[in-house]
Amino acid sequence: MHAAIIMDGNGRWAAARGLPRLAGHRAGADAVRRIVEAAAEFGIGTLTLYAFSSDNWKRPAGEVAGLMQLFGAYLVAEAAKCVEHGISVEIIGRRDRLGGELCAAIDAIEGATARGDGLRLRIAVDYSARDCILRAAALSGAGAEISHEHFSRLLGHAMHCRQAPDVDLLVRTGGERRLSDFLLWESAYAELVFVERMWPDFTREDLEAALREFAGRERRFGGLPEPRNKVLVPANAV
Ligand code: FPP
């Protein structure tokens, strides 16, 4: 199963407490740790987290620099734990606008965790789904006839990662109901779950609730009803 999360609401979480926005992002990083652990426990195969969109460069320089620093620190701090738990980590998106230190941290964690056979954790940084689609289209060669499957592989090349399965469940926190240029191709048949809670407050129980909601949805993929989605969380968990 592929779950993807748009982690929204760090800024509002901080503002509600009279704190600077970066304090919200730091609390957001703690939520990432919590949710990665829970996702591995629940047996989610692939988890993609939206950490920084290509449009987020429009934010004030101080916030951008703080976020980049936070991403690097997270990758350095979590590498050993990811290896220990068999979590493979990939950063998807553009690399050419990221700083040298962050790129080194990305190379290090991707190299160290490449053989992990547990949760596949993908973190989107400087990511734009439209940009990926354009890059994959350019790779395919103008005018060429191309299958969905081959195009999905090209998308992987465009994002600097291996091909990933389509998104099954897409969660957005923070109360907004939009996709914000995230995994547009891969989410063609994703089940969408919108959560009011701000990302720093998102808990293991919230993830579990989203999985239960997913399990109760009937997926048809344009055809006739399929069996209900398998529940990933233990029946006695809530
Ligand atoms: C959106 O909230 C969040 C971001 C743009 C940054 C996401 C970053 C993290 C969750 C922190 C660390 C991540 C990793 C992978 C270590 P917002 O700032 O747009 O919130 P707002 O809508 O309330 O202003």
PDB file of N, CA and C and ligand atoms in Angstrom, residues 6-14 21 24-33 49-53 56 59 63 67 70-75 123-125 172 174 176 178 198-200, ligand 1:
ATOM      1  N   ILE A   6       0.192  15.183   2.679  1.00  0.00           N
ATOM      2  CA  ILE A   6       0.512  16.604   2.543  1.00  0.00           C
ATOM      3  C   ILE A   6       0.488  17.169   3.961  1.00  0.00           C
ATOM      4  N   MET A   7       1.671  17.467   4.466  1.00  0.00           N
ATOM      5  CA  MET A   7       1.815  17.840   5.881  1.00  0.00           C
ATOM      6  C   MET A   7       1.597  19.350   6.010  1.00  0.00           C
ATOM      7  N   ASP A   8       0.353  19.762   6.190  1.00  0.00           N
ATOM      8  CA  ASP A   8       0.041  21.193   6.178  1.00  0.00           C
ATOM      9  C   ASP A   8      -0.362  21.656   7.581  1.00  0.00           C
ATOM     10  N   GLY A   9      -0.045  22.917   7.871  1.00  0.00           N
ATOM     11  CA  GLY A   9      -0.535  23.518   9.114  1.00  0.00           C
ATOM     12  C   GLY A   9       0.534  23.864  10.138  1.00  0.00           C
ATOM     13  N   ASN A  10       1.813  23.693   9.785  1.00  0.00           N
ATOM     14  CA  ASN A  10       2.876  24.017  10.754  1.00  0.00           C
ATOM     15  C   ASN A  10       2.838  25.489  11.158  1.00  0.00           C
ATOM     16  N   GLY A  11       2.634  26.363  10.160  1.00  0.00           N
ATOM     17  CA  GLY A  11       2.649  27.805  10.419  1.00  0.00           C
ATOM     18  C   GLY A  11       1.503  28.213  11.321  1.00  0.00           C
ATOM     19  N   ARG A  12       0.310  27.697  11.038  1.00  0.00           N
ATOM     20  CA  ARG A  12      -0.860  28.044  11.858  1.00  0.00           C
ATOM     21  C   ARG A  12      -0.733  27.473  13.269  1.00  0.00           C
ATOM     22  N   TRP A  13      -0.148  26.281  13.364  1.00  0.00           N
ATOM     23  CA  TRP A  13       0.079  25.667  14.680  1.00  0.00           C
ATOM     24  C   TRP A  13       0.952  26.596  15.520  1.00  0.00           C
ATOM     25  N   ALA A  14       2.007  27.133  14.895  1.00  0.00           N
ATOM     26  CA  ALA A  14       2.935  28.018  15.614  1.00  0.00           C
ATOM     27  C   ALA A  14       2.238  29.335  15.968  1.00  0.00           C
ATOM     28  N   ARG A  21       7.180  30.762  12.911  1.00  0.00           N
ATOM     29  CA  ARG A  21       6.796  29.674  12.005  1.00  0.00           C
ATOM     30  C   ARG A  21       7.766  28.484  12.082  1.00  0.00           C
ATOM     31  N   GLY A  24       6.961  25.864  14.418  1.00  0.00           N
ATOM     32  CA  GLY A  24       5.949  24.949  13.877  1.00  0.00           C
ATOM     33  C   GLY A  24       6.591  23.872  13.014  1.00  0.00           C
ATOM     34  N   HIS A  25       7.582  24.268  12.218  1.00  0.00           N
ATOM     35  CA  HIS A  25       8.246  23.271  11.366  1.00  0.00           C
ATOM     36  C   HIS A  25       9.040  22.276  12.215  1.00  0.00           C
ATOM     37  N   ARG A  26       9.635  22.781  13.309  1.00  0.00           N
ATOM     38  CA  ARG A  26      10.373  21.852  14.188  1.00  0.00           C
ATOM     39  C   ARG A  26       9.408  20.848  14.825  1.00  0.00           C
ATOM     40  N   ALA A  27       8.256  21.333  15.259  1.00  0.00           N
ATOM     41  CA  ALA A  27       7.243  20.417  15.811  1.00  0.00           C
ATOM     42  C   ALA A  27       6.759  19.471  14.712  1.00  0.00           C
ATOM     43  N   GLY A  28       6.736  19.980  13.468  1.00  0.00           N
ATOM     44  CA  GLY A  28       6.358  19.141  12.320  1.00  0.00           C
ATOM     45  C   GLY A  28       7.356  18.009  12.112  1.00  0.00           C
ATOM     46  N   ALA A  29       8.625  18.288  12.357  1.00  0.00           N
ATOM     47  CA  ALA A  29       9.648  17.241  12.203  1.00  0.00           C
ATOM     48  C   ALA A  29       9.451  16.146  13.254  1.00  0.00           C
ATOM     49  N   ASP A  30       9.028  16.541  14.453  1.00  0.00           N
ATOM     50  CA  ASP A  30       8.736  15.526  15.489  1.00  0.00           C
ATOM     51  C   ASP A  30       7.563  14.642  15.048  1.00  0.00           C
ATOM     52  N   ALA A  31       6.570  15.293  14.413  1.00  0.00           N
ATOM     53  CA  ALA A  31       5.419  14.512  13.919  1.00  0.00           C
ATOM     54  C   ALA A  31       5.873  13.544  12.826  1.00  0.00           C
ATOM     55  N   VAL A  32       6.827  13.969  11.994  1.00  0.00           N
ATOM     56  CA  VAL A  32       7.342  13.069  10.943  1.00  0.00           C
ATOM     57  C   VAL A  32       7.926  11.819  11.600  1.00  0.00           C
ATOM     58  N   ARG A  33       8.737  12.008  12.643  1.00  0.00           N
ATOM     59  CA  ARG A  33       9.347  10.852  13.342  1.00  0.00           C
ATOM     60  C   ARG A  33       8.259   9.893  13.840  1.00  0.00           C
ATOM     61  N   LEU A  49       5.983  11.690   1.827  1.00  0.00           N
ATOM     62  CA  LEU A  49       5.667  12.896   2.598  1.00  0.00           C
ATOM     63  C   LEU A  49       6.045  14.136   1.791  1.00  0.00           C
ATOM     64  N   TYR A  50       5.130  15.109   1.754  1.00  0.00           N
ATOM     65  CA  TYR A  50       5.382  16.349   1.003  1.00  0.00           C
ATOM     66  C   TYR A  50       6.022  17.351   1.967  1.00  0.00           C
ATOM     67  N   ALA A  51       7.340  17.536   1.842  1.00  0.00           N
ATOM     68  CA  ALA A  51       8.049  18.395   2.794  1.00  0.00           C
ATOM     69  C   ALA A  51       8.282  19.802   2.247  1.00  0.00           C
ATOM     70  N   PHE A  52       8.496  19.918   0.934  1.00  0.00           N
ATOM     71  CA  PHE A  52       8.811  21.250   0.376  1.00  0.00           C
ATOM     72  C   PHE A  52       8.465  21.229  -1.114  1.00  0.00           C
ATOM     73  N   SER A  53       7.493  22.062  -1.481  1.00  0.00           N
ATOM     74  CA  SER A  53       7.104  22.097  -2.897  1.00  0.00           C
ATOM     75  C   SER A  53       7.980  23.097  -3.638  1.00  0.00           C
ATOM     76  N   ASN A  56       7.317  26.487  -2.759  1.00  0.00           N
ATOM     77  CA  ASN A  56       7.679  26.985  -1.422  1.00  0.00           C
ATOM     78  C   ASN A  56       8.931  27.877  -1.441  1.00  0.00           C
ATOM     79  N   ARG A  59       8.624  31.525  -0.279  1.00  0.00           N
ATOM     80  CA  ARG A  59       8.528  31.946   1.132  1.00  0.00           C
ATOM     81  C   ARG A  59       9.745  32.790   1.525  1.00  0.00           C
ATOM     82  N   GLU A  63      12.747  31.503   6.381  1.00  0.00           N
ATOM     83  CA  GLU A  63      11.952  30.287   6.579  1.00  0.00           C
ATOM     84  C   GLU A  63      12.489  29.161   5.686  1.00  0.00           C
ATOM     85  N   LEU A  67      14.004  25.644   6.960  1.00  0.00           N
ATOM     86  CA  LEU A  67      13.452  24.349   6.535  1.00  0.00           C
ATOM     87  C   LEU A  67      14.554  23.454   5.968  1.00  0.00           C
ATOM     88  N   LEU A  70      16.550  22.066   8.662  1.00  0.00           N
ATOM     89  CA  LEU A  70      15.772  21.043   9.369  1.00  0.00           C
ATOM     90  C   LEU A  70      15.777  19.715   8.604  1.00  0.00           C
ATOM     91  N   PHE A  71      15.629  19.780   7.287  1.00  0.00           N
ATOM     92  CA  PHE A  71      15.626  18.547   6.480  1.00  0.00           C
ATOM     93  C   PHE A  71      16.988  17.846   6.632  1.00  0.00           C
ATOM     94  N   GLY A  72      18.068  18.629   6.484  1.00  0.00           N
ATOM     95  CA  GLY A  72      19.415  18.042   6.587  1.00  0.00           C
ATOM     96  C   GLY A  72      19.622  17.404   7.957  1.00  0.00           C
ATOM     97  N   ALA A  73      19.236  18.130   9.004  1.00  0.00           N
ATOM     98  CA  ALA A  73      19.431  17.627  10.369  1.00  0.00           C
ATOM     99  C   ALA A  73      18.623  16.352  10.587  1.00  0.00           C
ATOM    100  N   TYR A  74      17.391  16.330  10.052  1.00  0.00           N
ATOM    101  CA  TYR A  74      16.538  15.143  10.194  1.00  0.00           C
ATOM    102  C   TYR A  74      17.209  13.935   9.537  1.00  0.00           C
ATOM    103  N   LEU A  75      17.708  14.128   8.321  1.00  0.00           N
ATOM    104  CA  LEU A  75      18.297  13.001   7.585  1.00  0.00           C
ATOM    105  C   LEU A  75      19.535  12.467   8.298  1.00  0.00           C
ATOM    106  N   ILE A 123      10.576  11.239   0.694  1.00  0.00           N
ATOM    107  CA  ILE A 123      10.334  12.612   1.171  1.00  0.00           C
ATOM    108  C   ILE A 123      10.497  13.538  -0.040  1.00  0.00           C
ATOM    109  N   ALA A 124       9.437  14.308  -0.309  1.00  0.00           N
ATOM    110  CA  ALA A 124       9.464  15.188  -1.482  1.00  0.00           C
ATOM    111  C   ALA A 124      10.017  16.557  -1.088  1.00  0.00           C
ATOM    112  N   VAL A 125      11.126  16.917  -1.708  1.00  0.00           N
ATOM    113  CA  VAL A 125      11.769  18.214  -1.442  1.00  0.00           C
ATOM    114  C   VAL A 125      12.038  18.883  -2.789  1.00  0.00           C
ATOM    115  N   ARG A 172      -4.356  14.839   3.665  1.00  0.00           N
ATOM    116  CA  ARG A 172      -3.879  16.208   3.834  1.00  0.00           C
ATOM    117  C   ARG A 172      -4.341  16.714   5.195  1.00  0.00           C
ATOM    118  N   GLY A 174      -4.411  19.957   8.155  1.00  0.00           N
ATOM    119  CA  GLY A 174      -4.483  21.422   8.152  1.00  0.00           C
ATOM    120  C   GLY A 174      -5.773  21.993   7.587  1.00  0.00           C
ATOM    121  N   GLU A 176      -7.210  22.238   4.677  1.00  0.00           N
ATOM    122  CA  GLU A 176      -7.410  22.643   3.273  1.00  0.00           C
ATOM    123  C   GLU A 176      -7.732  21.400   2.437  1.00  0.00           C
ATOM    124  N   ARG A 178      -7.036  20.578  -1.102  1.00  0.00           N
ATOM    125  CA  ARG A 178      -6.467  20.696  -2.447  1.00  0.00           C
ATOM    126  C   ARG A 178      -5.213  19.835  -2.538  1.00  0.00           C
ATOM    127  N   MET A 198      -3.854  20.233  12.551  1.00  0.00           N
ATOM    128  CA  MET A 198      -2.596  20.753  12.002  1.00  0.00           C
ATOM    129  C   MET A 198      -1.521  19.661  12.086  1.00  0.00           C
ATOM    130  N   TRP A 199      -0.586  19.669  11.125  1.00  0.00           N
ATOM    131  CA  TRP A 199       0.388  18.572  11.050  1.00  0.00           C
ATOM    132  C   TRP A 199       1.137  18.306  12.366  1.00  0.00           C
ATOM    133  N   PRO A 200       1.605  19.316  13.104  1.00  0.00           N
ATOM    134  CA  PRO A 200       2.366  18.988  14.326  1.00  0.00           C
ATOM    135  C   PRO A 200       1.530  18.216  15.356  1.00  0.00           C
TER     136      PRO A 200
HETATM  137  C1  FPP B   1       3.246  23.219   5.373  1.00  0.00           C
HETATM  138  O1  FPP B   1       2.787  23.955   6.473  1.00  0.00           O
HETATM  139  C2  FPP B   1       4.521  22.619   5.713  1.00  0.00           C
HETATM  140  C3  FPP B   1       5.684  22.845   5.058  1.00  0.00           C
HETATM  141  C4  FPP B   1       5.794  23.736   3.895  1.00  0.00           C
HETATM  142  C5  FPP B   1       6.925  22.223   5.518  1.00  0.00           C
HETATM  143  C6  FPP B   1       6.840  20.775   5.911  1.00  0.00           C
HETATM  144  C7  FPP B   1       7.943  20.500   6.823  1.00  0.00           C
HETATM  145  C8  FPP B   1       7.890  19.715   7.909  1.00  0.00           C
HETATM  146  C9  FPP B   1       6.732  18.899   8.285  1.00  0.00           C
HETATM  147  C10 FPP B   1       9.042  19.710   8.844  1.00  0.00           C
HETATM  148  C11 FPP B   1      10.094  18.725   8.716  1.00  0.00           C
HETATM  149  C12 FPP B   1      10.011  17.707   7.652  1.00  0.00           C
HETATM  150  C13 FPP B   1      10.912  16.721   7.545  1.00  0.00           C
HETATM  151  C14 FPP B   1      10.807  15.747   6.440  1.00  0.00           C
HETATM  152  C15 FPP B   1      11.990  16.545   8.510  1.00  0.00           C
HETATM  153  P1  FPP B   1       2.670  25.515   6.328  1.00  0.00           P
HETATM  154  O2  FPP B   1       3.949  26.116   6.763  1.00  0.00           O
HETATM  155  O3  FPP B   1       2.241  25.875   4.956  1.00  0.00           O
HETATM  156  O4  FPP B   1       1.543  25.806   7.366  1.00  0.00           O
HETATM  157  P2  FPP B   1       0.413  26.931   7.279  1.00  0.00           P
HETATM  158  O5  FPP B   1      -0.467  26.588   6.110  1.00  0.00           O
HETATM  159  O6  FPP B   1      -0.278  26.774   8.566  1.00  0.00           O
HETATM  160  O7  FPP B   1       1.125  28.241   7.136  1.00  0.00           O
END
